[in-house]
Coordinates of C-alpha atoms in Angstrom, one line a residue:
M1 CA 0.0 0.0 0.0
E2 CA 1.3 3.4 -0.9
Q3 CA 1.7 5.9 1.9
S4 CA 0.1 9.3 1.8
D5 CA 2.2 12.5 1.7
L6 CA 1.2 13.2 5.2
D7 CA 2.6 9.9 6.4
R8 CA 5.8 10.6 4.6
D9 CA 6.1 14.0 6.2
Q10 CA 5.9 12.4 9.6
Q11 CA 8.8 10.0 9.1
Y12 CA 12.2 10.7 10.6
C13 CA 15.5 9.0 10.9
E14 CA 15.2 7.3 14.3
L15 CA 18.7 8.5 15.3
C16 CA 19.1 12.0 13.9
G17 CA 15.7 13.2 12.8
K18 CA 16.5 13.7 9.1
M19 CA 13.3 13.6 7.0
D20 CA 14.6 13.2 3.5
D21 CA 16.0 10.3 1.5
L22 CA 14.9 7.8 4.2
L23 CA 15.4 4.1 4.2
K24 CA 13.0 1.7 5.8
C25 CA 14.0 -1.1 8.2
G26 CA 13.9 -4.3 6.2
R27 CA 12.4 -6.3 9.1
C28 CA 9.7 -4.3 10.8
R29 CA 9.3 -1.9 7.9
S30 CA 7.9 0.7 10.3
S31 CA 11.1 2.5 11.3
F32 CA 13.3 4.7 9.1
Y33 CA 16.9 5.7 8.9
C34 CA 18.9 8.1 6.7
S35 CA 21.8 5.6 6.3
K36 CA 22.9 2.1 7.1
E37 CA 25.3 3.5 9.7
H38 CA 22.6 5.2 11.6
Q39 CA 20.6 2.0 11.5
K40 CA 23.6 0.2 13.1
Q41 CA 24.0 2.9 15.8
H42 CA 20.3 2.7 16.7
W43 CA 20.0 -1.0 16.7
R44 CA 20.6 -1.5 20.4
K45 CA 17.4 0.5 21.1
H46 CA 15.4 -0.5 18.1
K47 CA 15.9 -4.2 18.5
L48 CA 13.6 -4.0 21.6
T49 CA 10.6 -3.0 19.4
C50 CA 11.6 -4.3 16.0
K51 CA 9.1 -7.1 15.1
E52 CA 11.3 -9.2 12.9
T53 CA 9.9 -11.8 10.6
D54 CA 12.6 -14.3 11.4
K55 CA 13.2 -14.5 15.2
A56 CA 15.4 -17.6 14.8
Q57 CA 17.8 -15.7 12.6
L58 CA 17.8 -12.7 14.9
R59 CA 18.9 -14.9 17.9
K60 CA 21.9 -15.9 15.9
Q61 CA 23.0 -12.4 15.4
K62 CA 25.3 -10.5 17.8
P63 CA 23.4 -8.3 20.2
E64 CA 24.5 -5.0 18.7
Q65 CA 24.1 -6.0 15.1
P66 CA 21.4 -4.2 13.2
P67 CA 19.3 -6.6 11.0
P68 CA 20.2 -6.5 7.3
P69 CA 17.6 -4.9 5.0
A70 CA 15.1 -7.4 3.8
D71 CA 16.6 -7.9 0.3
V72 CA 20.3 -7.2 1.2
Q73 CA 22.6 -9.9 2.2
A74 CA 24.5 -9.0 5.4
P75 CA 28.2 -8.6 4.9
E76 CA 30.6 -11.0 6.7
K77 CA 32.0 -8.2 8.9
H78 CA 28.7 -6.4 9.7
R79 CA 29.8 -4.3 12.6
E80 CA 32.5 -1.7 12.1
E81 CA 35.1 -1.2 14.7
T82 CA 34.6 2.1 16.4
G83 CA 35.9 3.8 19.5
P84 CA 33.6 4.7 22.4
E85 CA 33.4 8.3 21.2
Q86 CA 32.1 7.3 17.8
T87 CA 29.7 4.8 19.2
D88 CA 28.1 7.5 21.5
S89 CA 27.9 10.2 18.9
A90 CA 24.9 10.9 16.8
A91 CA 25.3 12.8 13.5
V92 CA 22.8 15.6 13.0
P93 CA 20.4 15.6 10.1
Q94 CA 22.1 16.4 6.9
T95 CA 20.6 17.0 3.4
A96 CA 23.7 16.6 1.3
N97 CA 27.3 15.4 1.2
T98 CA 26.4 12.2 3.2
E99 CA 28.4 9.0 2.6
V100 CA 26.6 6.7 0.2
P101 CA 27.1 3.0 -0.5
G102 CA 28.7 1.7 -3.6
D103 CA 26.6 1.5 -6.8
E104 CA 25.6 -2.1 -6.4
D105 CA 24.9 -1.7 -2.7
G106 CA 22.8 1.3 -3.4
R107 CA 20.7 -0.5 -6.1
R108 CA 20.1 -3.4 -3.7
E109 CA 19.2 -1.0 -0.9
E110 CA 16.8 0.9 -3.1
R111 CA 15.0 -2.3 -3.9
S112 CA 14.6 -3.2 -0.2
M113 CA 13.8 0.1 1.4
N114 CA 11.3 2.9 0.6
T115 CA 12.5 6.4 -0.2
P116 CA 9.8 8.9 0.7
T117 CA 9.4 12.3 -0.9
P118 CA 12.3 14.4 0.3
N119 CA 11.5 17.1 2.8
G120 CA 13.8 20.0 3.8
Q121 CA 15.3 20.4 0.4
T122 CA 16.4 23.9 -0.3
S123 CA 14.6 23.9 -3.7
S124 CA 11.4 24.0 -1.6
S125 CA 9.6 27.3 -0.8
P126 CA 10.6 28.9 2.6
R127 CA 7.2 28.0 3.9
K128 CA 7.5 24.3 2.9
L129 CA 11.0 24.1 4.2
S130 CA 9.9 25.6 7.5
V131 CA 6.6 23.9 8.1
E132 CA 7.5 20.4 6.8
Y133 CA 11.1 20.1 7.8
I134 CA 12.4 22.6 10.3
V135 CA 9.4 22.8 12.7
P136 CA 9.1 19.0 13.2
C137 CA 12.8 18.5 13.4
M138 CA 13.3 21.3 16.0
N139 CA 10.3 20.2 18.1
K140 CA 11.5 16.6 18.1
H141 CA 15.3 17.0 18.4
G142 CA 16.0 20.7 19.2
I143 CA 18.6 20.7 16.4
C144 CA 18.1 21.1 12.7
V145 CA 20.5 21.2 9.7
V146 CA 19.7 22.5 6.2
D147 CA 22.4 22.1 3.6
N148 CA 22.7 24.1 0.3
F149 CA 20.6 26.8 1.9
L150 CA 21.2 29.7 -0.4
G151 CA 23.2 28.1 -3.2
A152 CA 26.9 28.6 -4.3
E153 CA 26.5 31.9 -6.0
I154 CA 24.9 33.7 -3.0
G155 CA 27.1 31.8 -0.5
L156 CA 30.3 32.9 -2.3
G157 CA 29.0 36.5 -2.3
I158 CA 28.4 36.4 1.5
L159 CA 31.9 35.0 1.9
D160 CA 33.3 37.9 -0.1
N161 CA 31.4 40.3 2.1
V162 CA 32.9 38.7 5.2
Q163 CA 36.4 38.6 4.0
A164 CA 36.2 42.2 2.9
L165 CA 34.9 43.1 6.4
Q166 CA 37.9 41.2 7.9
K167 CA 40.3 43.3 6.0
T168 CA 38.9 46.5 7.5
G169 CA 40.0 45.5 10.9
K170 CA 36.5 45.7 12.4
F171 CA 36.8 42.3 14.0
T172 CA 37.4 42.2 17.8
D173 CA 37.8 39.4 20.3
G174 CA 34.6 37.6 21.1
Q175 CA 33.1 38.3 24.6
L176 CA 31.3 36.2 27.1
V177 CA 27.7 36.8 28.3
S178 CA 28.9 37.8 31.8
Q179 CA 32.3 39.2 30.9
K180 CA 33.0 42.4 29.0
S181 CA 36.6 43.4 29.5
D182 CA 38.8 40.6 30.8
S183 CA 40.7 38.4 28.4
T184 CA 38.6 35.4 27.2
K185 CA 41.1 33.8 24.8
D186 CA 41.4 30.7 26.9
I187 CA 37.6 30.2 26.6
R188 CA 36.9 31.4 23.1
G189 CA 39.3 32.2 20.3
D190 CA 37.1 33.8 17.7
K191 CA 37.1 37.4 16.3
I192 CA 33.7 38.9 15.8
T193 CA 31.9 41.9 14.4
W194 CA 28.1 42.8 14.5
I195 CA 26.3 43.6 11.3
E196 CA 22.9 45.2 10.9
G197 CA 22.7 44.3 7.2
R198 CA 22.4 47.9 5.8
E199 CA 26.2 48.6 5.9
A200 CA 28.0 49.2 2.6
G201 CA 29.6 46.1 1.4
C202 CA 27.2 43.8 3.3
E203 CA 24.5 43.4 0.7
K204 CA 24.9 39.6 0.5
I205 CA 24.9 39.3 4.3
R206 CA 21.6 41.2 4.2
I207 CA 20.1 38.6 1.8
L208 CA 21.1 35.9 4.3
M209 CA 19.5 37.7 7.2
S210 CA 16.3 38.2 5.2
R211 CA 16.2 34.5 4.3
M212 CA 16.6 33.6 7.9
D213 CA 13.8 35.9 8.8
D214 CA 11.6 34.3 6.2
L215 CA 12.1 30.8 7.7
I216 CA 11.4 32.0 11.2
R217 CA 8.3 33.9 10.1
H218 CA 6.9 30.7 8.7
C219 CA 7.9 28.7 11.8
N220 CA 6.5 31.3 14.2
G221 CA 3.9 30.0 16.6
K222 CA 5.0 26.4 15.8
L223 CA 8.4 26.3 17.5
G224 CA 7.7 25.1 21.0
N225 CA 5.6 27.7 22.9
Y226 CA 7.7 30.6 21.6
K227 CA 6.3 33.8 20.1
I228 CA 9.2 35.3 18.2
N229 CA 9.1 39.0 17.7
G230 CA 12.7 40.0 17.1
R231 CA 16.3 39.0 16.7
T232 CA 19.9 40.2 17.3
K233 CA 22.0 41.7 14.6
A234 CA 24.2 39.2 12.8
M235 CA 27.4 38.2 14.6
V236 CA 30.1 37.5 12.0
A237 CA 32.7 35.3 13.5
C238 CA 36.2 34.1 12.4
Y239 CA 38.3 31.5 14.1
P240 CA 41.8 32.2 12.6
G241 CA 42.9 28.5 12.8
K242 CA 45.9 27.7 14.9
G243 CA 43.8 25.5 17.2
T244 CA 41.4 28.2 18.2
G245 CA 37.9 27.2 19.5
Y246 CA 35.3 27.8 22.1
V247 CA 34.9 25.7 25.2
R248 CA 31.6 24.1 26.2
H249 CA 28.9 26.8 26.9
V250 CA 25.3 27.7 26.6
D251 CA 24.2 30.7 24.4
N252 CA 21.4 31.8 26.8
P253 CA 22.0 30.5 30.3
N254 CA 20.2 33.3 32.1
G255 CA 16.9 33.8 30.3
D256 CA 17.9 36.8 28.2
G257 CA 15.2 36.1 25.6
R258 CA 17.1 34.3 23.0
C259 CA 15.3 31.1 22.0
V260 CA 16.6 30.0 18.6
T261 CA 20.3 30.1 17.5
C262 CA 20.7 30.2 13.7
I263 CA 24.2 29.8 12.3
Y264 CA 25.3 29.9 8.6
Y265 CA 28.7 28.5 7.7
L266 CA 31.0 29.7 4.9
N267 CA 33.8 27.2 4.8
K268 CA 34.6 25.7 1.3
D269 CA 35.9 22.2 1.1
W270 CA 35.9 21.8 4.9
T271 CA 36.6 18.4 6.4
A272 CA 36.7 17.9 10.2
K273 CA 39.4 15.2 9.9
E274 CA 41.8 17.8 8.3
H275 CA 40.6 21.1 9.6
G276 CA 38.9 20.3 12.9
G277 CA 36.4 23.0 14.0
L278 CA 33.4 20.8 14.6
L279 CA 30.5 22.2 16.5
R280 CA 29.7 19.6 19.1
I281 CA 26.3 19.8 20.8
F282 CA 25.4 17.9 24.0
P283 CA 21.6 17.8 24.0
E284 CA 20.3 17.9 27.6
G285 CA 19.2 14.5 29.0
K286 CA 20.8 12.5 26.1
A287 CA 23.8 10.3 26.2
Q288 CA 24.6 11.1 22.6
F289 CA 26.2 14.2 21.2
A290 CA 25.8 15.8 17.8
D291 CA 28.7 16.8 15.6
I292 CA 28.2 19.4 12.9
E293 CA 30.9 20.2 10.4
P294 CA 30.9 23.9 9.5
Q295 CA 30.5 23.2 5.8
F296 CA 29.9 25.9 3.2
D297 CA 26.2 27.0 2.7
R298 CA 25.0 25.0 5.7
L299 CA 22.4 26.4 8.0
L300 CA 22.1 25.2 11.6
L301 CA 19.3 25.9 14.0
F302 CA 19.0 24.8 17.7
W303 CA 17.4 25.9 20.9
S304 CA 19.6 28.6 22.6
D305 CA 18.9 27.7 26.2
R306 CA 20.4 25.1 28.6
R307 CA 19.0 22.3 26.5
N308 CA 21.9 22.6 24.1
P309 CA 25.3 23.1 25.6
H310 CA 27.9 23.1 22.8
E311 CA 31.5 23.7 22.0
V312 CA 33.6 24.7 18.9
Q313 CA 36.5 22.2 18.8
P314 CA 39.9 23.5 17.8
A315 CA 40.1 24.7 14.2
F316 CA 43.2 24.4 12.2
A317 CA 42.1 26.6 9.3
T318 CA 40.2 29.9 9.0
R319 CA 36.6 29.1 10.0
Y320 CA 33.8 31.6 9.2
A321 CA 30.2 31.6 10.5
I322 CA 27.4 34.1 10.8
T323 CA 25.0 33.8 13.8
V324 CA 21.6 35.3 14.5
W325 CA 19.6 34.8 17.7
Y326 CA 15.8 35.1 17.7
F327 CA 14.0 36.4 20.7
D328 CA 10.9 35.0 22.4
A329 CA 8.7 38.0 23.2
D330 CA 7.7 37.1 26.7
E331 CA 11.2 36.1 27.9
R332 CA 12.8 39.1 26.3
A333 CA 10.3 41.4 28.0
R334 CA 11.0 39.8 31.4
A335 CA 14.8 40.0 30.8
K336 CA 14.5 43.7 30.0
E337 CA 12.7 44.3 33.3
K338 CA 15.4 42.5 35.3
Y339 CA 18.7 43.5 33.8
L340 CA 20.4 45.0 30.7
T341 CA 22.0 42.1 28.9
G342 CA 24.1 44.1 26.5
E343 CA 22.8 42.1 23.5
K344 CA 22.7 44.1 20.3
G345 CA 19.0 43.6 19.8
E346 CA 16.9 44.7 16.9
K347 CA 13.2 44.4 16.6
V348 CA 12.1 42.9 13.3
E349 CA 8.6 42.5 12.0
L350 CA 8.1 38.9 11.2
D351 CA 4.5 39.3 10.0
K352 CA 5.6 40.6 6.6
A353 CA 8.1 39.5 4.0
S354 CA 11.7 40.7 4.4
D355 CA 13.3 42.9 1.8
P356 CA 16.5 41.2 0.7
S357 CA 17.6 44.1 -1.5

C-alpha cells in the first residue's frame, strides 16, 4: 500500500531526525533511517521493538548488530570497529554530502527500502522548508541542519562580504555573556563583528538575514511555545585557525530572551578530519552528542537555552560563521525588566516579508 504524503512528512531517521531520503527497516518496515550507519548505531534500542519476521535468525546475530535490510545480504563483517566516542555520537540531520554506499549496494538497498518524498530540500519554498522540515525537526530534536541553503553563488557572495569586512580591521575578540573586558582567549578564540545588514559592502549578508527571517516567520507559533518578535544583529565570527575554538557553553544560560540560535557556515571544502572546527552539541538528557561540520552553505538551528550546551572544537584553518539569535517576546520582556543584557537587539517585523535588496 502506498503511503500518503502526510505519512511521509511524519517520518524521521530514528537516530538523527533527518526527514529526506529515508530508508525503511527491512524487518519491521515501520522505522526509518537516513543511512545504514545510523541503523547500526540505533539497533541497540530499536531491537527492543523491531518485530522481525525471522526470530530464529535474529537470535543468531550478535546483540548489537542491526538486522540486514530485507533484500540485502548481510556482509561478513557487519559491525564496524569504532571507539567509544564514535559509538556514542549521533550525527545531526544532513541533506547533502552524506556518505553513500557503492553503486551495487545502493541499487540493492533501493529495492529493499522505501525512499519517501524528500523534505527540507532547499529547492522547496521557505514555507514548505519551515513547516514540513524545520518545525518537526526542531520540536523533536531541538537541532536542525539545512544544507545548500542559499546556493553557491549567493554563498560565495556572502563569503566575499565577510572577507572584505575582515580586511577593514573591524573584528574584535569575542566576549562572554557575563564578561565584558577581561581576556577570554582561553575560553573562546574567535574574532567577531556585529552587522545590521544595511552597511556598505554587506549586501549579500543582508540577503542571508532576510532569508533567515523568512524561515522564522513561517515557523513562528509552531516552535515550542515561543512567540518570536525580534532578533539580534548578525554576529560575523572568524576563528583564525591555529587550534582556536570555544569551550563548552550555553548561548542563553540566564533567560535573556534568545530562544533559537541560527548559524550559517561559509567554509569551502571543509573536512573535520583535516581542519577540525566541529560544533559539538550535548543535548540535555541524552547520552549522545551531535557533531556538525561547518560546511559551506550549511544552516544550523538549535534551541539557545540550557537544552543545548555546545563547543567549537579546535580549528586548524580559518573558519567563518554568521550567527543570528531570535527572541521570544515574553522572555525578552522579562529580561529587560530584570537587567540589561548588552545584547545588540533589533526588533524585526516577522508578520511581513523581508526585503533582501
